[in-house]
CSV table of C-alpha atoms and ligand atoms in Angstrom, one decimal:
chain,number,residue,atom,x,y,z
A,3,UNK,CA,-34.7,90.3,38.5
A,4,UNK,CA,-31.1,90.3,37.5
A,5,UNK,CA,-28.6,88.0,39.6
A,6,UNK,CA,-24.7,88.5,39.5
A,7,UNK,CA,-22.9,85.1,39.1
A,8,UNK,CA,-19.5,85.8,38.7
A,9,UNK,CA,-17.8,83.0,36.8
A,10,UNK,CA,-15.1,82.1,39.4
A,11,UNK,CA,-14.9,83.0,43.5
A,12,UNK,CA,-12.8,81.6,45.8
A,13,UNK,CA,-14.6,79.7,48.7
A,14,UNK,CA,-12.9,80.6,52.6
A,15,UNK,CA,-14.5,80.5,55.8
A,16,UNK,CA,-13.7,81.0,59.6
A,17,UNK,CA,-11.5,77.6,59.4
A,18,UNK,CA,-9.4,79.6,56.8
A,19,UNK,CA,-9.4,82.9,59.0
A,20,UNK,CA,-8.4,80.7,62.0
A,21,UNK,CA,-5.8,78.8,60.2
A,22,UNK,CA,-4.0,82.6,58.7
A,23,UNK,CA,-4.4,84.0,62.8
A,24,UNK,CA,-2.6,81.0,63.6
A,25,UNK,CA,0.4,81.4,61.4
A,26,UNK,CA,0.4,84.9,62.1
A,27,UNK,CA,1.0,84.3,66.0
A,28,UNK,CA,3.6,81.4,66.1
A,29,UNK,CA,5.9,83.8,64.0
A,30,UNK,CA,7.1,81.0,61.2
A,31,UNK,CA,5.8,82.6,57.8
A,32,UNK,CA,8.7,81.4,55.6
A,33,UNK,CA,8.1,78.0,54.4
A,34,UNK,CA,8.1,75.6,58.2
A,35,UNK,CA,5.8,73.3,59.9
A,36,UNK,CA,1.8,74.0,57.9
A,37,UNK,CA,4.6,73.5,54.7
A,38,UNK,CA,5.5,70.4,55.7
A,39,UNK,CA,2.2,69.2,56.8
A,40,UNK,CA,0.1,70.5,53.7
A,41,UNK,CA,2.8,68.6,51.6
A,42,UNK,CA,2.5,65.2,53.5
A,43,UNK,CA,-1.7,65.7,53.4
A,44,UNK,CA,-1.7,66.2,49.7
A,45,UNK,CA,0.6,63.6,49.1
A,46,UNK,CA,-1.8,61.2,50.7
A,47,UNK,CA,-4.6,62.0,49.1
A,48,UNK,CA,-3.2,62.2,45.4
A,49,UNK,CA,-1.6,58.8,46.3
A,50,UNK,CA,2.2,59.6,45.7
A,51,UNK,CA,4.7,59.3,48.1
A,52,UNK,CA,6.3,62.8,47.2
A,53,UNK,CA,4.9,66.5,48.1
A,54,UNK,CA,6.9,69.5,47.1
A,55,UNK,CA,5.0,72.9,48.0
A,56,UNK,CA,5.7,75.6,45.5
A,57,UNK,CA,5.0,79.3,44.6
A,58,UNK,CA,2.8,78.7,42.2
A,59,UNK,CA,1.7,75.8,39.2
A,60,UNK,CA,3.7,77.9,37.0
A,61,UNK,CA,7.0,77.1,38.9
A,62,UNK,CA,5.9,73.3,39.6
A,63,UNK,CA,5.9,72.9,35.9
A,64,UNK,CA,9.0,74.7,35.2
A,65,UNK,CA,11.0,72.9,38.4
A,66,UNK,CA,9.1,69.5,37.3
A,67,UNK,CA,10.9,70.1,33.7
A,68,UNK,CA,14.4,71.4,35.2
A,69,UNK,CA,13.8,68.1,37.7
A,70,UNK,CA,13.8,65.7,34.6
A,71,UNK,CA,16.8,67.8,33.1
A,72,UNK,CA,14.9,69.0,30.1
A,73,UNK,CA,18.2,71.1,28.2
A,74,UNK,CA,18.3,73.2,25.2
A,75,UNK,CA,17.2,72.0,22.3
A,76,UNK,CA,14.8,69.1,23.7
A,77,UNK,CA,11.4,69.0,22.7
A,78,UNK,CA,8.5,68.6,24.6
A,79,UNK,CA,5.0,68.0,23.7
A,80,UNK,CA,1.9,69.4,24.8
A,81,UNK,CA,-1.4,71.1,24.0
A,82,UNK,CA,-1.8,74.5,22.2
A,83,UNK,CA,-5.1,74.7,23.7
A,84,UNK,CA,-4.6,75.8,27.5
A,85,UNK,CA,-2.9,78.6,29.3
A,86,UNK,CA,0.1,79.9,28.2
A,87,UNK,CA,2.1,78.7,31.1
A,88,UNK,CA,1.8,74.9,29.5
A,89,UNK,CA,4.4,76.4,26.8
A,90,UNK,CA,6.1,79.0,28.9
A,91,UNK,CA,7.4,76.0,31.4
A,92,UNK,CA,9.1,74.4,28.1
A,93,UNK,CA,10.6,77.9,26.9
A,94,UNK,CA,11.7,78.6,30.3
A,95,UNK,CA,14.5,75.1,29.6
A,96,UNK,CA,15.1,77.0,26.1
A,97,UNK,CA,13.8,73.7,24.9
A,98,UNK,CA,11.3,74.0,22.1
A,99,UNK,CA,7.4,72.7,22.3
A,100,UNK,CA,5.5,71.0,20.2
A,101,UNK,CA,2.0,71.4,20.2
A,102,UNK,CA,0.1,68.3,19.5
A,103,UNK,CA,-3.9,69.2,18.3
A,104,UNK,CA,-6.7,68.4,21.1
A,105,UNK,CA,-9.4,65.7,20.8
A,106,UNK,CA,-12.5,68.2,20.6
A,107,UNK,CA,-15.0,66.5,22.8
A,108,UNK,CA,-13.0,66.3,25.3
A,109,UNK,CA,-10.8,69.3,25.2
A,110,UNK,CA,-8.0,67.0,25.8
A,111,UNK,CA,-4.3,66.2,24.5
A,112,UNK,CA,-5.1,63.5,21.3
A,113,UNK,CA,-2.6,60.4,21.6
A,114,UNK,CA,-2.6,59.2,18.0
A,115,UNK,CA,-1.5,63.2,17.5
A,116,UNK,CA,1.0,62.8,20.2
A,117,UNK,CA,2.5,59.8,18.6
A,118,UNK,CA,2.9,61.8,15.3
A,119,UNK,CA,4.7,64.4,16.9
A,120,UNK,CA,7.7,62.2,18.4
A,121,UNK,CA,10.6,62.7,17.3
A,122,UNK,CA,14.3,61.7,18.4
A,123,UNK,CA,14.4,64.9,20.0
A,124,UNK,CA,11.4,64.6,22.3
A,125,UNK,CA,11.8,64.0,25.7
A,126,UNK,CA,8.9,64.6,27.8
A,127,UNK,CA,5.2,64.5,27.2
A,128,UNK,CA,2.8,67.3,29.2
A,129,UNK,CA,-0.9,66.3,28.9
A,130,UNK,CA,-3.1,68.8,30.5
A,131,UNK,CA,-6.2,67.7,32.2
A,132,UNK,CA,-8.4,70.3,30.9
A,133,UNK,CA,-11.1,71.7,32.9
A,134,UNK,CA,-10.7,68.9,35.2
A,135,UNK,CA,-11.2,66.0,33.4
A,136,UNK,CA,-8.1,63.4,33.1
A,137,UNK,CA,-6.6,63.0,29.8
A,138,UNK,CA,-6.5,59.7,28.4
A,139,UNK,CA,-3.7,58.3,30.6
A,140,UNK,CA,-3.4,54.9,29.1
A,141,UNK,CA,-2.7,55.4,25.7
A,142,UNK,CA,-0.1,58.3,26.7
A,143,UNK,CA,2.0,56.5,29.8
A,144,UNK,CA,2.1,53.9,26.5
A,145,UNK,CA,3.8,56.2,24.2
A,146,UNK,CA,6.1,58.0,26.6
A,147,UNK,CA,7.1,53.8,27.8
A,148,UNK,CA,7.7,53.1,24.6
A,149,UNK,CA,9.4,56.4,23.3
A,150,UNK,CA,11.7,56.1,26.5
A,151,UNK,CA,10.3,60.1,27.7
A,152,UNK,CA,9.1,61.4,30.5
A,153,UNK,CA,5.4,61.9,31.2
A,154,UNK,CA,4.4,65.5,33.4
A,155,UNK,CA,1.0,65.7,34.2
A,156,UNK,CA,-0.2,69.1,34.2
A,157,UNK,CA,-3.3,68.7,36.6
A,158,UNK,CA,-3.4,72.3,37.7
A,159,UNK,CA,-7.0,72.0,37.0
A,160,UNK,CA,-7.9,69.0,38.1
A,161,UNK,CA,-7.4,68.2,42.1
A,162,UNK,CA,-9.3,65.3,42.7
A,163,UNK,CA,-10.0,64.0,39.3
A,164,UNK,CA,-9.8,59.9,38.6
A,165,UNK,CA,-9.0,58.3,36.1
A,166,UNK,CA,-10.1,54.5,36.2
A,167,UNK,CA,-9.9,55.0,40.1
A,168,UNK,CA,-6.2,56.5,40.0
A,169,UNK,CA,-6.2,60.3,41.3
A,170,UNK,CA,-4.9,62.9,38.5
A,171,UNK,CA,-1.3,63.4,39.8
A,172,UNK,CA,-0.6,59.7,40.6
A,173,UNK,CA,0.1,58.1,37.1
A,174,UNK,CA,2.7,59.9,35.1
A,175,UNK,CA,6.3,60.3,36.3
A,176,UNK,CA,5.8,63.5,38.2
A,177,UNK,CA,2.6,66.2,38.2
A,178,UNK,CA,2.1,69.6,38.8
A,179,UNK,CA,-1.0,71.3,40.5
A,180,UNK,CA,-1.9,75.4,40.5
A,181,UNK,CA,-3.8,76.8,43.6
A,182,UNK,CA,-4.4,79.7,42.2
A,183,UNK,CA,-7.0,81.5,43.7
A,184,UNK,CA,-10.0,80.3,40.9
A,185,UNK,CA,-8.5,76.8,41.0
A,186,UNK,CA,-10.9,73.8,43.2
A,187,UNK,CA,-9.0,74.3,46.0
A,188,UNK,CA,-6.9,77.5,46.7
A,189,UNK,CA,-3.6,78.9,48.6
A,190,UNK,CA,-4.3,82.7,47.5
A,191,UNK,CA,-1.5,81.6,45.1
A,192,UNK,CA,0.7,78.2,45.5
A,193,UNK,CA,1.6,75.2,43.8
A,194,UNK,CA,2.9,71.6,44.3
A,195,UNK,CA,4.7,69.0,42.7
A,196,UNK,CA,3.8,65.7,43.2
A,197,UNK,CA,5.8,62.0,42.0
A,198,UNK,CA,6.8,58.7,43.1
A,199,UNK,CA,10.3,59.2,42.4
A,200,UNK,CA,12.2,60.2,45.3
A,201,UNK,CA,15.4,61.6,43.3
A,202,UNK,CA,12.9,64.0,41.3
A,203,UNK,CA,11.8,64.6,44.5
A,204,UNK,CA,14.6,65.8,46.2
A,205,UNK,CA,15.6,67.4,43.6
A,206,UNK,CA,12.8,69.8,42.8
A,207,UNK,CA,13.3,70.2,46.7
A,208,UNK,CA,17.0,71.6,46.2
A,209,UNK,CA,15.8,73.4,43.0
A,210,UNK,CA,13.1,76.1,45.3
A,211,UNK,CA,15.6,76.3,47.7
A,212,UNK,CA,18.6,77.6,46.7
A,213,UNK,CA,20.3,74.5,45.9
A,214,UNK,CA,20.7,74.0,49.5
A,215,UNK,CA,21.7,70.6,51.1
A,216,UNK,CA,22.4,71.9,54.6
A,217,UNK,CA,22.0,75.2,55.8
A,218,UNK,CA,24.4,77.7,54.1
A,219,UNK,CA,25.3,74.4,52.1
A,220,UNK,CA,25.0,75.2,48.2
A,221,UNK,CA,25.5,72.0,45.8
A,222,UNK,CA,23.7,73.3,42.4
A,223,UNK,CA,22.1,76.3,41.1
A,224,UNK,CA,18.2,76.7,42.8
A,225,UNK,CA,15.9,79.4,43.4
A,226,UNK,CA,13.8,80.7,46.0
A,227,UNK,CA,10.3,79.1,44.7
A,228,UNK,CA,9.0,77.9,48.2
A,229,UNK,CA,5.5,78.0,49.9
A,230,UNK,CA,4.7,80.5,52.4
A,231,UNK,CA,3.4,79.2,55.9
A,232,UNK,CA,0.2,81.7,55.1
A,233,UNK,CA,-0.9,79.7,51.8
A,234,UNK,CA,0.5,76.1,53.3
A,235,UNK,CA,-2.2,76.7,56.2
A,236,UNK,CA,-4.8,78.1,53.8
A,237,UNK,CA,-4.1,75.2,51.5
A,238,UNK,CA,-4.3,72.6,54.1
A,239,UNK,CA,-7.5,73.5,54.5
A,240,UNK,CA,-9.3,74.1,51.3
A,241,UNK,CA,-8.0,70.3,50.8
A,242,UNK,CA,-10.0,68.7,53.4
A,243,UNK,CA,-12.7,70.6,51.7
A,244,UNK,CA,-11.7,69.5,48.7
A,245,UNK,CA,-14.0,66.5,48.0
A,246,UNK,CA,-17.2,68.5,49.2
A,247,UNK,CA,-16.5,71.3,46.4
A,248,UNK,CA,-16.1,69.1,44.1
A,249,UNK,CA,-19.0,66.9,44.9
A,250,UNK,CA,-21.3,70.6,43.9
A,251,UNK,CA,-19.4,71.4,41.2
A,252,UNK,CA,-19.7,67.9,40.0
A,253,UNK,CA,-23.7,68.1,40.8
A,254,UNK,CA,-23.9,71.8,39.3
A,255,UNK,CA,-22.4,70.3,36.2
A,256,UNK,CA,-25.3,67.9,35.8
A,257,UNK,CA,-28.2,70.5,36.4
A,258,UNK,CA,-26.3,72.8,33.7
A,259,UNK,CA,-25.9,69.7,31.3
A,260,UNK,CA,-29.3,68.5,31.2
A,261,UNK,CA,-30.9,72.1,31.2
A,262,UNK,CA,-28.5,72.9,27.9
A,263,UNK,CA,-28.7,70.0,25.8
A,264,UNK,CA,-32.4,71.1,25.3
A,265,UNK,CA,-30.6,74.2,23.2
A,266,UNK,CA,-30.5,73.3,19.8
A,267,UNK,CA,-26.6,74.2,19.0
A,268,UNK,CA,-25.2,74.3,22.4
A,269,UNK,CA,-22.8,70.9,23.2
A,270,UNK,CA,-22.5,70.5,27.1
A,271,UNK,CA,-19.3,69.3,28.4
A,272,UNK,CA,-18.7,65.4,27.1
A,273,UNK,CA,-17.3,63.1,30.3
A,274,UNK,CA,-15.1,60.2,29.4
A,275,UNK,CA,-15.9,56.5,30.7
A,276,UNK,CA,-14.0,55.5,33.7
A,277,UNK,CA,-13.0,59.2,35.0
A,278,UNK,CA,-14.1,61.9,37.8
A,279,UNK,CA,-14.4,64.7,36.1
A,280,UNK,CA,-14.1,67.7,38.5
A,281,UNK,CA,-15.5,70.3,36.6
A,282,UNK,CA,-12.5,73.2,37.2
A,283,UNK,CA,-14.9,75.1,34.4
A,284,UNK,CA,-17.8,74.1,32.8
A,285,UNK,CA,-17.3,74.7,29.2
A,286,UNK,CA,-20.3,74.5,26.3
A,287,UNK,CA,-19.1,74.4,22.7
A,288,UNK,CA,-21.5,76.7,20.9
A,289,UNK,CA,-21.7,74.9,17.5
A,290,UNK,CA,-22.1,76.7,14.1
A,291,UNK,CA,-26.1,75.8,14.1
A,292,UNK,CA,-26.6,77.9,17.2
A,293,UNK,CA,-29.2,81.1,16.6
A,294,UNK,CA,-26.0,83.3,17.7
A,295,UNK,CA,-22.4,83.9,17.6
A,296,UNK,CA,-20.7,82.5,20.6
A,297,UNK,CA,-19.3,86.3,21.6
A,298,UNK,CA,-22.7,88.0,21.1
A,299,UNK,CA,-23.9,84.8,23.3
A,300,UNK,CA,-21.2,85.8,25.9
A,301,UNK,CA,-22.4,89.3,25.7
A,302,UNK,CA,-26.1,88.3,26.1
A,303,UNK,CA,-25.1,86.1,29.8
A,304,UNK,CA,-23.0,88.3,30.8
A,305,UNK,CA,-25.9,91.8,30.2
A,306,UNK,CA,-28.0,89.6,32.4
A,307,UNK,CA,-25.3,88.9,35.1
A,308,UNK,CA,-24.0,85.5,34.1
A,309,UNK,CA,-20.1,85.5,34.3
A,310,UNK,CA,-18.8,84.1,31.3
A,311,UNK,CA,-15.3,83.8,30.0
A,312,UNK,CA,-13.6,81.7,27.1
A,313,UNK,CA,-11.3,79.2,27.9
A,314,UNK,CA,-9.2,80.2,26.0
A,315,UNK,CA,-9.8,81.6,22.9
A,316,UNK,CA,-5.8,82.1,21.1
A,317,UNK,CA,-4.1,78.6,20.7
A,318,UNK,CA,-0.6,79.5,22.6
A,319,UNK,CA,1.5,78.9,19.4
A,320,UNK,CA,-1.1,82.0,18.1
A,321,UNK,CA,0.4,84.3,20.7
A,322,UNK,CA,2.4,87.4,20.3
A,323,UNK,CA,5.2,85.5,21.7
A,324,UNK,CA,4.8,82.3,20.1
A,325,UNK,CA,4.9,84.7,16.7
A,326,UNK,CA,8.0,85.6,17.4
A,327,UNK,CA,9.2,82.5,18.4
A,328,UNK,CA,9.1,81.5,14.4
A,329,UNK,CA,5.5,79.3,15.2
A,330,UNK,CA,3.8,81.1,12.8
A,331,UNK,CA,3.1,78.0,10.3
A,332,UNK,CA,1.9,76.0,13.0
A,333,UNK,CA,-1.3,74.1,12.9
A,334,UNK,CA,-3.5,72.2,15.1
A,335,UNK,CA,-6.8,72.6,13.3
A,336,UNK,CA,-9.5,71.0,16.4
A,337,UNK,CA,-7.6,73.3,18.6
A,338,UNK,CA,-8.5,76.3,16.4
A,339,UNK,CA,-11.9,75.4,16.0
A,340,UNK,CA,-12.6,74.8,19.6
A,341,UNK,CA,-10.8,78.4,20.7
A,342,UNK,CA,-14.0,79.7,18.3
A,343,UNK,CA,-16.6,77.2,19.8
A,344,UNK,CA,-15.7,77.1,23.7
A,345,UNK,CA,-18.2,79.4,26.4
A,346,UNK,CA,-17.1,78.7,30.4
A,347,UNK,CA,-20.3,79.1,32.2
A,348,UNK,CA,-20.4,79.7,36.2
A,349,UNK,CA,-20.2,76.1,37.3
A,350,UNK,CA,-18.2,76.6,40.9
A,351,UNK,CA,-19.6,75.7,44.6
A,352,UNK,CA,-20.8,78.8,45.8
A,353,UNK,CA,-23.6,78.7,42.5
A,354,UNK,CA,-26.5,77.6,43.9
A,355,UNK,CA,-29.7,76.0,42.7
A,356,UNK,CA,-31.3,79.1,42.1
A,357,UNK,CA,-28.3,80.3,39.5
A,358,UNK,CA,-28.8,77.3,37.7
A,359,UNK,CA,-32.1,78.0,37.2
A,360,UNK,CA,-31.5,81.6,36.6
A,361,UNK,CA,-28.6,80.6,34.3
A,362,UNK,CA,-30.9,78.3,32.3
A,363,UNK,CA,-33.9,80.9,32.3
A,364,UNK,CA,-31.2,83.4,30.3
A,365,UNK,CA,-30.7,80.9,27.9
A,366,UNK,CA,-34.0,80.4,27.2
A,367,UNK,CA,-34.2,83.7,26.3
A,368,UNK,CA,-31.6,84.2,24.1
A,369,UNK,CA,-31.4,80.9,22.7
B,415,PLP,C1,-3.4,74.2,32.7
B,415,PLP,C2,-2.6,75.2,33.6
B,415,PLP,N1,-1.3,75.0,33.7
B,415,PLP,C3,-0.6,75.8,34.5
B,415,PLP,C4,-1.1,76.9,35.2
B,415,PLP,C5,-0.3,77.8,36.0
B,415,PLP,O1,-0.6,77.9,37.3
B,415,PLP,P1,-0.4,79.2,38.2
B,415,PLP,O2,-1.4,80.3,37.7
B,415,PLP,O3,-0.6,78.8,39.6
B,415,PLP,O4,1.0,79.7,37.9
B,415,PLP,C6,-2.5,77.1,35.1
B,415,PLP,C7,-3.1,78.2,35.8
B,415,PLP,O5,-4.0,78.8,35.5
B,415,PLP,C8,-3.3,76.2,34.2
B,415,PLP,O6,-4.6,76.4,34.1
């Protein structure tokens, strides 16, 4: 019989329901008291001293960046392979980025790349860690020490991931999470900044409000980028559930894995020494000696009811935009191979043992 697994669903129950009901009665809906709480709980539990709730992870990256005064002109180095918003944030300071290529095991940001990239014009590095699992801190925090530039994490994917016992979001100079509503922990949408600098920190604070020192009080150009009381009291709780989800996806992960690596041509996801990896997607690289193309495999999962999407299949200097942008001689050739290569598969808490085993069945099949 066919299932339906879709690929992503957000998991709420009554605490959520109870949590909403509660905002609703007490009145305070603009950003207020579940703000202010949710930001001090997260704080503790990435281990930085500073919290800043935000609309989304797109603003957290592009108020982390206006934080470290990225100007015109600057460049900034990231990954081609992610979503757009990694290169949007950087366009959004009309500073320019520069895509460094990926290590292809692990989906992640490649240092020695990085390093070749530098010039006297970068001034902040933004690793991404991809699908959850940390990029490789120690070799990047050395190159942005050295080169004197500032280190963003993007770890809009990865709440709860470790790297050698340090939470994603503690180590570089300031980090960015999404809690978008596919994310390991959701607001519905919502974002936060987190750092252990308190001047970035009360900076990005003036930044999503207005500018605003005291009330009516203006010093510098800001915005209106702050949380909601709805997804603050929504957040707060999907992050005490936090370590549960990710404790399935991490054992999901592991059925999938050793199920698949029985597929001649299908790679499971590789995990680095020394890191949690916390499995925001679980992504197979369908290798050239597979018996099909990875879209007619796609097609095959997704006839039978698997959810399945590619993550992500256009390098963002490939993009319409990026085009335009004058990026059309840029190369990042591991990047380009893995946007061929890379299937998500179903992978989040609410899949249960018996979609595994349905999922593996399919393959079977097909394979
Ligand atoms: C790596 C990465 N960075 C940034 C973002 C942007 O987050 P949001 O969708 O909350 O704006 C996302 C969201 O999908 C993401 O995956």
């Amino acid at each position: 019989m066919t299932r339906k697994i879709p690929i992503a669903k957000p998991n709420f129950g009554k605490e959520e329901e109870t949590a909403v009901k509660e905002v609703l009665e007490s009145g305070i809906l603009a950003s207020g008291p579940k703000t202010k709480s949710f930001e001090k709980e997260f704080a503790e539990y990435i281990g930085a001293e500073h919290a800043v709730a935000v609309t989304n992870g797109t603003i957290a990256l592009d108020v982390a960046l206006k934080a470290l005064k990225i100007c015109p002109g600057d460049e900034v180095i990231t990954s081609a392979f992610s979503f757009v918003a990694s290169g949007n944030c950087i366009l959004f300071q009309n500073a320019k980025p520069v895509f460094a290529d990926i290590d292809p095991k692990t989906f992640n940001i490649d240092p020695s790349d990085v390093a070749e990239k530098i010039t006297s014009k970068t001034k902040a590095l933004i690793p991404i860690h991809m699908f959850g699992q940390p990029a490789e801190m120690d070799a990047l925090k050395e190159i942005a020490e050295d080169k004197e530039i500032a280190l963003v994490e993007d770890a809009a994917q990865a709440h709860g991931a470790e790297y050698k016992g340090q939470k994603a979001g503690s180590i570089g100079d300031i980090a960015c999470f999404s809690f978008y509503a596919t994310k390991n922990m959701t607001s519905g949408e919502g974002g936060m900044i987190t750092t252990n600098d308190r001047k970035l920190a009360d900076k990005a604070r003036l930044l999503i409000n207005h500018g605003q020192s005291r009330k009516y009080h203006h010093d510098t150009l800001g915005y209106n980028y702050r949380m909601t009381e709805l997804c603050a009291a929504i957040g707060s709780v999907q992050l005490k559930k936090l370590d549960g989800f990710n404790e399935k996806r991490i054992e999901n992960a592991k059925l999938l894995s050793s199920g698949i690596r029985k597929f001649q041509g299908l790679t499971p996801p590789y995990v680095m020494n020394d890191v949690k990896h916390v499995f925001h997607q679980y992504v197979v690289r369908v290798e050239e000696d597979y018996r099909l193309e990875r879209d007619v495999l796609a097609d095959r999962l997704a006839e039978r009811g698997v959810g399945v999407a590619v993550h992500y299949p256009i390098p963002i200097y490939r993009q319409q935009l990026y085009l335009e942008l004058g990026y059309g001689e840029t190369t990042c050739p591991n990047t380009e191979e893995t946007c061929r290569r890379v299937l998500s598969l179903p992978v989040h808490p609410l899949v249960d043992i018996k979609d595994i085993e349905y999922i593996l069945d399919v393959l079977e099949d097909v394979s």
